[in-house]
Coordinates of C-alpha atoms in Angstrom, one line a residue:
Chain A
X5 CA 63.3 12.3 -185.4
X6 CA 61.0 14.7 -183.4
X7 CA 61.2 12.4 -180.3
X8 CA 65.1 12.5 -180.7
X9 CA 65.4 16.2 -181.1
X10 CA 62.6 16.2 -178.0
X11 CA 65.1 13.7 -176.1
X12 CA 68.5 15.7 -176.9
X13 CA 66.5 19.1 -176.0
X14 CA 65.7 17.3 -172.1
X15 CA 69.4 16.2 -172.0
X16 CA 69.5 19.9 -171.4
X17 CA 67.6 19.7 -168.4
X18 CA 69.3 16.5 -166.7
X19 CA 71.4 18.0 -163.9
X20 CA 74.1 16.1 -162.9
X21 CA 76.0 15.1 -159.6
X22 CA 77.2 12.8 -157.8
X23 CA 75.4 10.2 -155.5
X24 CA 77.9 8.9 -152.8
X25 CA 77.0 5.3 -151.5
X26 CA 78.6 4.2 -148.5
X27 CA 78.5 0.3 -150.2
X28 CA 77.6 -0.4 -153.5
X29 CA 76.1 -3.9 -152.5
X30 CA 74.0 -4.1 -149.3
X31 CA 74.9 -5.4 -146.4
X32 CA 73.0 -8.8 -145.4
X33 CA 72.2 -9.5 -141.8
X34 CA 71.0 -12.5 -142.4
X35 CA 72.1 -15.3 -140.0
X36 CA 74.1 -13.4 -137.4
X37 CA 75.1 -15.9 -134.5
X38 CA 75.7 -12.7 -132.3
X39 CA 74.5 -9.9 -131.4
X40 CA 74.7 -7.0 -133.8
X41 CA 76.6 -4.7 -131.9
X42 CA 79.1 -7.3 -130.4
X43 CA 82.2 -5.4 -131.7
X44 CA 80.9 -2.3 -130.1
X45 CA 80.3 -4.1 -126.7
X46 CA 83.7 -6.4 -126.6
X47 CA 85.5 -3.3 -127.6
X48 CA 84.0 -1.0 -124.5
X49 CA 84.2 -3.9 -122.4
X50 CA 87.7 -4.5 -123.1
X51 CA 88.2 -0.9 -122.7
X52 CA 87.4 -0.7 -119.3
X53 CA 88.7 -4.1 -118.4
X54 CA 92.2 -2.3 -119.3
X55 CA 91.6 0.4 -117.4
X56 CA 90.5 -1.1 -114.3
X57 CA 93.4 -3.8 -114.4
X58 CA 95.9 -0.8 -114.8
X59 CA 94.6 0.8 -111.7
X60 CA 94.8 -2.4 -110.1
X61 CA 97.9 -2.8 -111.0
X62 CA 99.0 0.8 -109.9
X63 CA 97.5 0.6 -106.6
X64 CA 99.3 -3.1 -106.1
X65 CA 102.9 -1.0 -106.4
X66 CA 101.6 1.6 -104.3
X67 CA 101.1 -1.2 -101.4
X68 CA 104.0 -3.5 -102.2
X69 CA 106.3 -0.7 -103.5
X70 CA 108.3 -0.6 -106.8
X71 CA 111.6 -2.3 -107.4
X72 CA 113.9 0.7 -107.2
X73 CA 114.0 1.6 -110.8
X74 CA 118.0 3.4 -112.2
X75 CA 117.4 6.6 -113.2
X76 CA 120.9 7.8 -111.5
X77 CA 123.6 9.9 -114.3
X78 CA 126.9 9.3 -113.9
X79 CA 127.1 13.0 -115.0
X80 CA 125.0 14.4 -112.2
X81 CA 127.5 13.2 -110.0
X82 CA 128.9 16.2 -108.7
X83 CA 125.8 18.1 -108.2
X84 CA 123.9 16.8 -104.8
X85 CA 120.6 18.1 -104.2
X86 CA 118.9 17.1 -100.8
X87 CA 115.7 17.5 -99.4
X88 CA 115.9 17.5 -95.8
X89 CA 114.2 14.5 -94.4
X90 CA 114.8 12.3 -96.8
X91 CA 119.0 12.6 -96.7
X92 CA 118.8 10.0 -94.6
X93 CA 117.5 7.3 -97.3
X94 CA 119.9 8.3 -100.0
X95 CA 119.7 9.1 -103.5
X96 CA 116.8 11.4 -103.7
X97 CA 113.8 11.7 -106.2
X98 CA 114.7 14.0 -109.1
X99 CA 117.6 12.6 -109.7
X100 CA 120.2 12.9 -108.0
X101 CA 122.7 10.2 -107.6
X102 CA 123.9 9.2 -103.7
X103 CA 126.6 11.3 -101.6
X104 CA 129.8 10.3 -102.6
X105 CA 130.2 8.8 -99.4
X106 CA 127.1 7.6 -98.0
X107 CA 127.6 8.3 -94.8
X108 CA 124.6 10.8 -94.6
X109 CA 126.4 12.9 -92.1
X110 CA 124.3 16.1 -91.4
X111 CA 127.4 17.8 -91.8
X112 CA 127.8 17.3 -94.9
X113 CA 124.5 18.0 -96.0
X114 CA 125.0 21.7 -94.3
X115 CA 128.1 22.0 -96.0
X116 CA 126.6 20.9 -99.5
X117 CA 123.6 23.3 -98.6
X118 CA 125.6 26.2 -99.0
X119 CA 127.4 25.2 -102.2
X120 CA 123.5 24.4 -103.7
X121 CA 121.7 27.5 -102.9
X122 CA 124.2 29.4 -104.5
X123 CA 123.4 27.3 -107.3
X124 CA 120.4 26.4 -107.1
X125 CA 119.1 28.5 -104.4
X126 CA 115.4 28.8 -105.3
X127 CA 114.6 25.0 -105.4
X128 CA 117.0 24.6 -102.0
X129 CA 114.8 27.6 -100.3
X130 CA 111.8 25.5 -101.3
X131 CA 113.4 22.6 -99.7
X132 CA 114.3 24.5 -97.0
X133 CA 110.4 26.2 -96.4
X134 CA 109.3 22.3 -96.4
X135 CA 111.9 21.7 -93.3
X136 CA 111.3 24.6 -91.8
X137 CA 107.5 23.6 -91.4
X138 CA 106.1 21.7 -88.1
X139 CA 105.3 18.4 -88.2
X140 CA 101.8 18.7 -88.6
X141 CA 102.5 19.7 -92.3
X142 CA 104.6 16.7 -92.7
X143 CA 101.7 14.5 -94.1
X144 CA 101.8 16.8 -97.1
X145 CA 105.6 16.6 -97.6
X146 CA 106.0 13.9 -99.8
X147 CA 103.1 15.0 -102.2
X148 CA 104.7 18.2 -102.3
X149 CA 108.1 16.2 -102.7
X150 CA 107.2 14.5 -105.6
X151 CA 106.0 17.5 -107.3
X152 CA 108.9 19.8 -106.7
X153 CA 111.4 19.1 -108.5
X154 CA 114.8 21.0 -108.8
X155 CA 113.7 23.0 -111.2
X156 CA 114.4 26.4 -110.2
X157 CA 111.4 27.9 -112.0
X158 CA 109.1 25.5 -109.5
X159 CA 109.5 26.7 -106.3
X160 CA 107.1 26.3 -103.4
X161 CA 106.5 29.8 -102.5
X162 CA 103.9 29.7 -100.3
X163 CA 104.6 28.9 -96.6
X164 CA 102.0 26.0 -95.9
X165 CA 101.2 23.2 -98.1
X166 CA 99.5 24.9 -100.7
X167 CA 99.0 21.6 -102.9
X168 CA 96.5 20.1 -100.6
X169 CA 96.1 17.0 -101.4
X170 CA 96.9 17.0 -105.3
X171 CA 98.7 14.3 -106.4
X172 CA 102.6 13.6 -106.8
X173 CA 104.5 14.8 -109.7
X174 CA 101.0 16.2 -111.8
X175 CA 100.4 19.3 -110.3
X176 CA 103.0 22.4 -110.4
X177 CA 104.3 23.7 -107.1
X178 CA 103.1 27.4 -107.3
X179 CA 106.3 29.1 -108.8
X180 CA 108.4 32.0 -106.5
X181 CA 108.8 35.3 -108.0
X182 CA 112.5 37.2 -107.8
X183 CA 111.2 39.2 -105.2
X184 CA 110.1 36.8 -102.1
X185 CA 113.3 34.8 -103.0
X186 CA 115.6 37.8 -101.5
X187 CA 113.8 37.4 -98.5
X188 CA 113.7 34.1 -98.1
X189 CA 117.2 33.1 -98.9
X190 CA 117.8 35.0 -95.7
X191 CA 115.6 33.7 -93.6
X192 CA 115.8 29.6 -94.5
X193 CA 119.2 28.6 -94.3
X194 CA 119.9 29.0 -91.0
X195 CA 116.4 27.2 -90.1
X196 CA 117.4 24.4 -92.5
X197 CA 120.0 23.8 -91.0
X198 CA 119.1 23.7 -87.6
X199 CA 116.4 21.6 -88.2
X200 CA 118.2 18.7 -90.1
X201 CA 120.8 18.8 -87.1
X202 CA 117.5 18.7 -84.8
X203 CA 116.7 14.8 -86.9
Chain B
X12 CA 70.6 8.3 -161.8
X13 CA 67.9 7.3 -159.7
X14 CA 67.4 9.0 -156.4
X15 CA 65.0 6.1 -154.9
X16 CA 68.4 4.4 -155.6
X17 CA 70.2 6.8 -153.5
X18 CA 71.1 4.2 -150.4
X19 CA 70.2 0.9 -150.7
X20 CA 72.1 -0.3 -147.6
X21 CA 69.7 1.9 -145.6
X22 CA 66.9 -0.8 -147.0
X23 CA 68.6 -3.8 -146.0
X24 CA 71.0 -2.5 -142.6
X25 CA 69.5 -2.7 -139.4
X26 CA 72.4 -1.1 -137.9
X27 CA 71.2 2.7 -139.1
X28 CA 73.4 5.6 -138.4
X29 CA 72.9 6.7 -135.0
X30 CA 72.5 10.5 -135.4
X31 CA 73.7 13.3 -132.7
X32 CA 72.0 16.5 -132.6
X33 CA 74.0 19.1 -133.9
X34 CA 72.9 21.2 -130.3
X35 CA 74.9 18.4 -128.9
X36 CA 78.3 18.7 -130.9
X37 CA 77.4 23.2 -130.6
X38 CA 77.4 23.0 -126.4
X39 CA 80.3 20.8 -126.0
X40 CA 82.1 23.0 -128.8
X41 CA 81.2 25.7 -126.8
X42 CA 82.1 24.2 -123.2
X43 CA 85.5 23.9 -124.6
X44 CA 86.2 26.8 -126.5
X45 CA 85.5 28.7 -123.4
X46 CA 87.6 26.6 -121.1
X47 CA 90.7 26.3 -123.3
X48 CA 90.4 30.6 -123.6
X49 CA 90.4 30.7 -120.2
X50 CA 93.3 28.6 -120.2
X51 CA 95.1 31.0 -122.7
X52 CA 94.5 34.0 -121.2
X53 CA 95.9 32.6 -117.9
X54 CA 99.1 31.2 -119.3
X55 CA 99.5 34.7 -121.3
X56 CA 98.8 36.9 -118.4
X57 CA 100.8 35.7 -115.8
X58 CA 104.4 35.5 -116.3
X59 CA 105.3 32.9 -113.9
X60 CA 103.6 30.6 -116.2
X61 CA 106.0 31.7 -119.3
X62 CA 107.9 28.3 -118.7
X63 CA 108.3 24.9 -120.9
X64 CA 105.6 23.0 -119.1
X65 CA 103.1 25.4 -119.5
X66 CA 104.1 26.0 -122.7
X67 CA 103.1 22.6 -123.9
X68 CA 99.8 23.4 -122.0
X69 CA 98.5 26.2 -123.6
X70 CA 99.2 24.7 -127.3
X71 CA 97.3 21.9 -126.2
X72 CA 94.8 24.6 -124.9
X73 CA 95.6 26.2 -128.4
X74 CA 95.1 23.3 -130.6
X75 CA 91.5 22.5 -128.5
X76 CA 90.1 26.2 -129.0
X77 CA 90.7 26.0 -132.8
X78 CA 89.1 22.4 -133.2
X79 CA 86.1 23.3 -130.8
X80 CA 85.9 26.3 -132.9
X81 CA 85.8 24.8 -136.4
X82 CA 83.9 22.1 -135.0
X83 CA 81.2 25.1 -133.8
X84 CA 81.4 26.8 -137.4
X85 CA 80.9 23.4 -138.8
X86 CA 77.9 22.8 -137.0
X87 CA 76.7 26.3 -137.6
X88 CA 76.7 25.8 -140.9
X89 CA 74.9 22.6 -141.0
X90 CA 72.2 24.5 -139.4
X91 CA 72.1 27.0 -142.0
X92 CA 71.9 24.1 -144.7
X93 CA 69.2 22.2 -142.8
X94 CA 67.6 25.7 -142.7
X95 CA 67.7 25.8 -146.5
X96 CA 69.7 28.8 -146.8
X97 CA 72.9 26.7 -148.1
X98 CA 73.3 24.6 -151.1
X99 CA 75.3 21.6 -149.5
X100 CA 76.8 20.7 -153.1
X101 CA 78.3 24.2 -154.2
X102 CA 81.9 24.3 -154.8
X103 CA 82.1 27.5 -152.3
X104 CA 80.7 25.1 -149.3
X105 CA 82.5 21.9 -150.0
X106 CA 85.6 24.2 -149.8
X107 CA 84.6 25.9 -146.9
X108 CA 83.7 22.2 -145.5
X109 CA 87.1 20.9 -146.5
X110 CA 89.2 23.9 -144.6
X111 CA 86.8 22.7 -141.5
X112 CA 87.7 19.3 -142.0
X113 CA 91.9 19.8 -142.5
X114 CA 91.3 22.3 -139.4
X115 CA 90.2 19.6 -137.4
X116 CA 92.7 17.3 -139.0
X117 CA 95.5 19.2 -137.9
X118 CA 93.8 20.2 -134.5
X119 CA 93.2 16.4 -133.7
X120 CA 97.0 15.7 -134.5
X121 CA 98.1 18.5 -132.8
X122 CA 96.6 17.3 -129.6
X123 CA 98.4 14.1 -130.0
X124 CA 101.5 15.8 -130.3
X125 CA 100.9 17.9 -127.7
X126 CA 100.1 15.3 -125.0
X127 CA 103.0 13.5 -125.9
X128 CA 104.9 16.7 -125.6
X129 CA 103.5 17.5 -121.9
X130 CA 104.4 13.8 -121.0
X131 CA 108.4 13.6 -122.5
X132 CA 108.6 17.6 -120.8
X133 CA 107.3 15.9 -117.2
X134 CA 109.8 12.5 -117.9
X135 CA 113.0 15.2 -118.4
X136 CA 112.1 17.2 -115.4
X137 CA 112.1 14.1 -113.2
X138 CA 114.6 12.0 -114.7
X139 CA 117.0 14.6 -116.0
X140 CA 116.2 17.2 -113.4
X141 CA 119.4 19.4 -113.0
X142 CA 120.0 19.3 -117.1
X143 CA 116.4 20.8 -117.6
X144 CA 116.8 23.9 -117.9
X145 CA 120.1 23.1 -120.5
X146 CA 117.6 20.9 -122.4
X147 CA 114.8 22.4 -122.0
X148 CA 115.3 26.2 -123.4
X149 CA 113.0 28.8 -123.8
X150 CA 114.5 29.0 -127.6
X151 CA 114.3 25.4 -127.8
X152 CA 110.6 24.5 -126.8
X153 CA 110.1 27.2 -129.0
X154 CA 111.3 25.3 -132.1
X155 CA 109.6 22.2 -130.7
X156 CA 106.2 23.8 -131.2
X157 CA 106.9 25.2 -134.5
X158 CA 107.9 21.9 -135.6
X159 CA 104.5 20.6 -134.2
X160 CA 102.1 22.8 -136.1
X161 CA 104.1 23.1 -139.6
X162 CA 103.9 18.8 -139.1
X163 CA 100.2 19.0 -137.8
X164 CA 99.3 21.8 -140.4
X165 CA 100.7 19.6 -143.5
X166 CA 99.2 16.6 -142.3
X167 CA 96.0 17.7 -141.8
X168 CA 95.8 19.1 -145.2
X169 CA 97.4 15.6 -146.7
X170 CA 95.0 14.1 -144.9
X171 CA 91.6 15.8 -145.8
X172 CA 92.8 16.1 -149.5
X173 CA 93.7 12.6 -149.9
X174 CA 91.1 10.8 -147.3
X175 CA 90.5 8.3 -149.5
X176 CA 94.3 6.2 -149.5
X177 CA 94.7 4.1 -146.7
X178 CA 97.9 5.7 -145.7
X179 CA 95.8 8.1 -144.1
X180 CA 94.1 6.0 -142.1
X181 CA 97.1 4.0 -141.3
X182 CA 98.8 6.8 -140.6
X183 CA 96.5 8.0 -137.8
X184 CA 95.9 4.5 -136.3
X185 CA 99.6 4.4 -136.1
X186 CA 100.3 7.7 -134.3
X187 CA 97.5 6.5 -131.8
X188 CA 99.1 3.7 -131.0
X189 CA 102.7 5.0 -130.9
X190 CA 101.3 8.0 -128.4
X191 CA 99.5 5.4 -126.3
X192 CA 102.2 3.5 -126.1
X193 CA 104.7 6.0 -125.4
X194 CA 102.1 7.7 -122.7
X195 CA 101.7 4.4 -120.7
X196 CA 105.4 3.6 -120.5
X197 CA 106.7 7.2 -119.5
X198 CA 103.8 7.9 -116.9
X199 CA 104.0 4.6 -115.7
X200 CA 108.4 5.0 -115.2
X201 CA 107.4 8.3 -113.0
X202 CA 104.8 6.9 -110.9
X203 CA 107.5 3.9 -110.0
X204 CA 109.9 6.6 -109.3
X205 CA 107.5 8.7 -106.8
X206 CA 106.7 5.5 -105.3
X207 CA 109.8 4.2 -104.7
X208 CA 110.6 7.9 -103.2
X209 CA 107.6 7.4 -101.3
X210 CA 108.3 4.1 -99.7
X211 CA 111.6 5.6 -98.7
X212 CA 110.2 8.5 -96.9
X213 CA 107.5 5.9 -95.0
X214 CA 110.5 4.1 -93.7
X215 CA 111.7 6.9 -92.2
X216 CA 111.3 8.1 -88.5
X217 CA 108.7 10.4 -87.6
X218 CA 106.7 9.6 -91.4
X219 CA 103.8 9.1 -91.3
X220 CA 101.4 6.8 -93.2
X221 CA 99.9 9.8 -95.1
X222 CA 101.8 8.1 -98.5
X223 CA 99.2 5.0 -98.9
X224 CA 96.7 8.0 -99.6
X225 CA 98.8 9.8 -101.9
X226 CA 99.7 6.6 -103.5
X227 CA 95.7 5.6 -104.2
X228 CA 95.5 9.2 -105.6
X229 CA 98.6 9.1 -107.4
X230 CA 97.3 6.0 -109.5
X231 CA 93.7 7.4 -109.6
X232 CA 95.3 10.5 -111.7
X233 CA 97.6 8.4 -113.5
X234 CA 94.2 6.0 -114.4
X235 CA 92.3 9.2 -115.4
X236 CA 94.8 10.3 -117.6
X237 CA 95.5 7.2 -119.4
X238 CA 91.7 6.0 -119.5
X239 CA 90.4 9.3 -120.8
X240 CA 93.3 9.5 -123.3
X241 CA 91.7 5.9 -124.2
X242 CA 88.4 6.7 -124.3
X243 CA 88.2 9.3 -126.4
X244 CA 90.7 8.6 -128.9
X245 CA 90.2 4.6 -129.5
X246 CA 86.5 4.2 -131.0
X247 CA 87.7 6.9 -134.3
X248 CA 91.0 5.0 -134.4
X249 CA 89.0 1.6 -134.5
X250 CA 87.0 3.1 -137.1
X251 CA 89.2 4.2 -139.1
X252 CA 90.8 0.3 -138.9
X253 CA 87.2 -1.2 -139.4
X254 CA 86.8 0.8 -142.5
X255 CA 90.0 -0.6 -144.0
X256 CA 89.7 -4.3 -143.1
X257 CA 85.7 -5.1 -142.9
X258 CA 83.9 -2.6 -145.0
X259 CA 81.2 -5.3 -145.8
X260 CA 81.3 -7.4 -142.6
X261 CA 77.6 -6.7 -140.4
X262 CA 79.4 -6.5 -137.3
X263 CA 81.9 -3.8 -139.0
X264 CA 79.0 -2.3 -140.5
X265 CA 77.2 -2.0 -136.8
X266 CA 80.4 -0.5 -135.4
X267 CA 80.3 1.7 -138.3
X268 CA 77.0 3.6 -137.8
X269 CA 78.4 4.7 -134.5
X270 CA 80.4 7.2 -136.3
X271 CA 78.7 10.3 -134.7
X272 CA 79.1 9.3 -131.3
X273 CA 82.8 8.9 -131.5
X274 CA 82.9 11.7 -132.8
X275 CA 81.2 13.0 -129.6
X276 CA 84.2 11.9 -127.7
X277 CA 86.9 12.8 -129.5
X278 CA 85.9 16.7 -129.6
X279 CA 84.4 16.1 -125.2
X280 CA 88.7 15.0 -125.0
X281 CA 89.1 19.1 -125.7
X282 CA 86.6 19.8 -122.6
X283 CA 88.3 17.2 -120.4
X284 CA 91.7 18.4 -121.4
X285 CA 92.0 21.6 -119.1
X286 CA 90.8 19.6 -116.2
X287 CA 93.3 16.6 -116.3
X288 CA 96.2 19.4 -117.3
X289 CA 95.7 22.9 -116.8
X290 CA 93.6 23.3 -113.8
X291 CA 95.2 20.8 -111.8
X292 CA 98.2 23.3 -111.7
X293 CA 97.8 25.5 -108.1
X294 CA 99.1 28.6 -109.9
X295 CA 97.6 28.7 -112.6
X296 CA 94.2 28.8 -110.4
X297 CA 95.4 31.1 -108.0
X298 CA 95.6 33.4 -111.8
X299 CA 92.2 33.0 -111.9
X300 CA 91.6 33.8 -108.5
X301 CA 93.5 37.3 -109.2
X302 CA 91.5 37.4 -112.4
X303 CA 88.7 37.1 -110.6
X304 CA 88.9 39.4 -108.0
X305 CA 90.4 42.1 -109.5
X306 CA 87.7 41.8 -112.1
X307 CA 85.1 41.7 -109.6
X308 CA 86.6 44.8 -107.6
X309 CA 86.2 46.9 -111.2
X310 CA 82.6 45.9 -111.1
X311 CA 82.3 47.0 -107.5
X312 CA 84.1 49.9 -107.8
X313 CA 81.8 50.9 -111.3
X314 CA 78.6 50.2 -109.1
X315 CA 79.9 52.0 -105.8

């Protein structure tokens, strides 16, 4: 009787909580025919076998050059937005379906050009700043093409190829601010013109 | 209950739990909780960057400066308790401990999204370039985000409070998959597009052959985004999978006591994040070149 009441008096003193075990039974590693960590190595090498075969395979379409891929909307028909040199080869990156006739006449890129920078006059003056450059900055143009789209918030406004060398379509033209656009609306068309009749 | 029985797997594994130094998990919290600010305050300060893209940016930037933050606090704390001072079995701490752990939760979703958001935002602006800024509204991105972080937020209290179902875990492993998937194929559609653009301008007189560069670098970003993306999200989701379907295999159980160092990657994706996204933007470093200077002309101007 004493030892119980001396038992049930200790239960007072038991503190309880809980134990976590990751596995209630342990895990043998006996007879392994592998290494231990063989998940952990085919999954990293794996990983990078991905990874290099998808850079393989990007640089391969870079050399050969990609099946021409559709991404032309019959409902952006009406609306044609040309970069200068590249009128010549047709539909244009960003979407914009072919001239209605594809004759490619520079006359009817000028007239177009008039109709768009009303429209879209702050992409079309960065169009226009990238034709208005020298040759010498023509190495950059089709980086800077890729990344400036006809998004009239992304406008090139700096005069030289401010990207550098950054790659196509991830990096953000810097973006033109109300004020410089005034300006330069004045000051491109006439050189755009002039220099797509000069091609 | 026994404490000498406390873990008798750590008797018989011989895979033991590879442990991180919580100094580790503090600096890279740190790292990133500085960069992704700087991000922020970029994005908020100049208004040429209130736009959709860069939008999506700075929640991403967001979503990384509350997860390395939590993550910090989280560490913090673990010092304290290694210090003694906290009782790691209160009901106050394993509150505190679950917050943390749905913060990270939703933080870790969040980025997901937001990745995913930055990639559909860059498909529409090429693909759908003169309906962009119909689709793409201030008003709408707007509802976009909040849509995001009322998702992310639930989730990642779902998830902490009921870790233990496997629709959880299923549910992450899914979304990692669906956002890989979706990443590849949309990235991979844009880069044929700017080749294919490319390859017309080479053909053209007076082009130069300045576009096989551009091309190499062009796939060496696309590679770095994908890869990293990879990298740092695929050993969690593969643990997550090899605690549903092999919690007894050795092999499993090897890949298992890894579980710190993945978790080394997946909060080092918030420090890589600005660099693969943010910076590579021109304006938003010339902001902190104006940031810069003008901070550094109130210096000289307090010294002079």
């Amino acid at each position: 009787m004493s030892e119980y009441s001396n038992r049930s008096r200790a239960g007072a003193d038991y503190e309880w909580h809980y134990e976590y075990y990751e596995d209630e039974e342990p895990v043998s590693f006996e007879g392994l025919r592998a290494n231990r960590y063989s998940i952990v190595i085919g999954f990293w090498v794996g990983l990078a076998v991905f990874v290099i075969f998808m850079f393989f395979v990007l640089t391969l379409l870079t050399k050969t050059g990609a099946p021409h891929p559709e991404m032309c909307d019959a409902s952006m028909k009406p609306h044609v937005l040309i970069g200068c040199e590249l009128e010549v080869g047709g539909s244009l990156a960003l979407s914009l379906p072919p001239l209605p006739d594809q004759s490619r006449s520079l006359f009817h890129f000028y007239i177009h050009k008039e109709e768009r920078v009303k429209t879209h006059k702050d992409a079309l003056i960065g169009r226009g700043m990238h034709c208005g450059r020298g040759n010498a900055e023509r190495a950059d143009e089709d980086e800077h093409f890729m990344s400036s789209f006809n998004i009239p918030n992304f406008v090139n406004s700096e005069q030289s190829s401010s990207l550098g060398h950054d790659d196509f379509l991830l990096s953000e033209p810097p973006i033109i601010t109300d004020g410089q656009s005034d300006e330069l609306k004045t000051a491109e068309p006439a050189h755009l013109c002039y220099d797509i009749i000069r091609h | 209950m026994n404490p000498s029985a406390e873990s008798p797997s750590s008797i018989h594994t011989d895979c033991a739990e590879v442990q991180v130094p919580g100094q580790v998990f503090l600096v890279i919290a740190v790292a990133s909780l500085s960069e992704n600010l700087l991000v922020i305050v970029a994005v908020i300060k100049n208004k040429n960057l209130h736009s959709p893209m860069y939008c999506f940016i700075c929640n991403l930037a967001v979503f990384n400066t509350i997860s390395s933050f939590s993550k910090a606090l989280e560490n913090i704390l673990l010092l304290f308790k290694d210090a003694g001072r906290l009782n790691s079995r209160g009901p106050f701490e394993l509150k505190i401990d679950d917050i943390m752990d749905s913060l990270l939760c939703m933080c870790f979703l969040g980025s997901i999204f937001s990745i995913l958001a930055i990639a559909v935002d860059r498909y529409i602006s090429i693909f759908h370039a003169l309906r962009y800024h119909m689709l793409m509204t201030m008003r709408r991105v707007l509802i976009i985000l909040f849509t995001i972080w009322v998702l992310c937020g639930t989730s990642g209290a779902l998830m902490v409070g009921f870790f233990e179902a496997a629709t959880v875990k299923i549910f992450f492993i899914v979304l990692f998959f669906t956002a890989l998937l979706l990443i590849l194929l949309l990235y991979v559609h844009m880069f044929l597009l700017a080749r294919h653009h490319a390859n017309r301008i080479a053909s053209m007189p007076g082009a130069q052959a300045q576009h096989r560069k551009s091309g190499l670098r062009g796939a060496l970003t696309l590679t770095i985004l994908i890869g990293v993306f990879v990298a740092c999200w695929a050993p969690f989701s593969l643990h997550l999978l090899i605690m549903m379907i092999c919690p007894e295999n050795p092999y499993c159980e090897c890949y298992r006591s890894l579980f710190q160092l993945h978790v080394v990657l997946l909060v080092s994706h918030a420090v890589i994040d600005p660099a693969i996204y943010a910076f590579r933007s021109v304006e938003l470093r010339n902001t902190y070149k104006k940031m810069l200077l003008s901070s550094a002309s109130r210096i000289c101007k307090r010294c002079a």
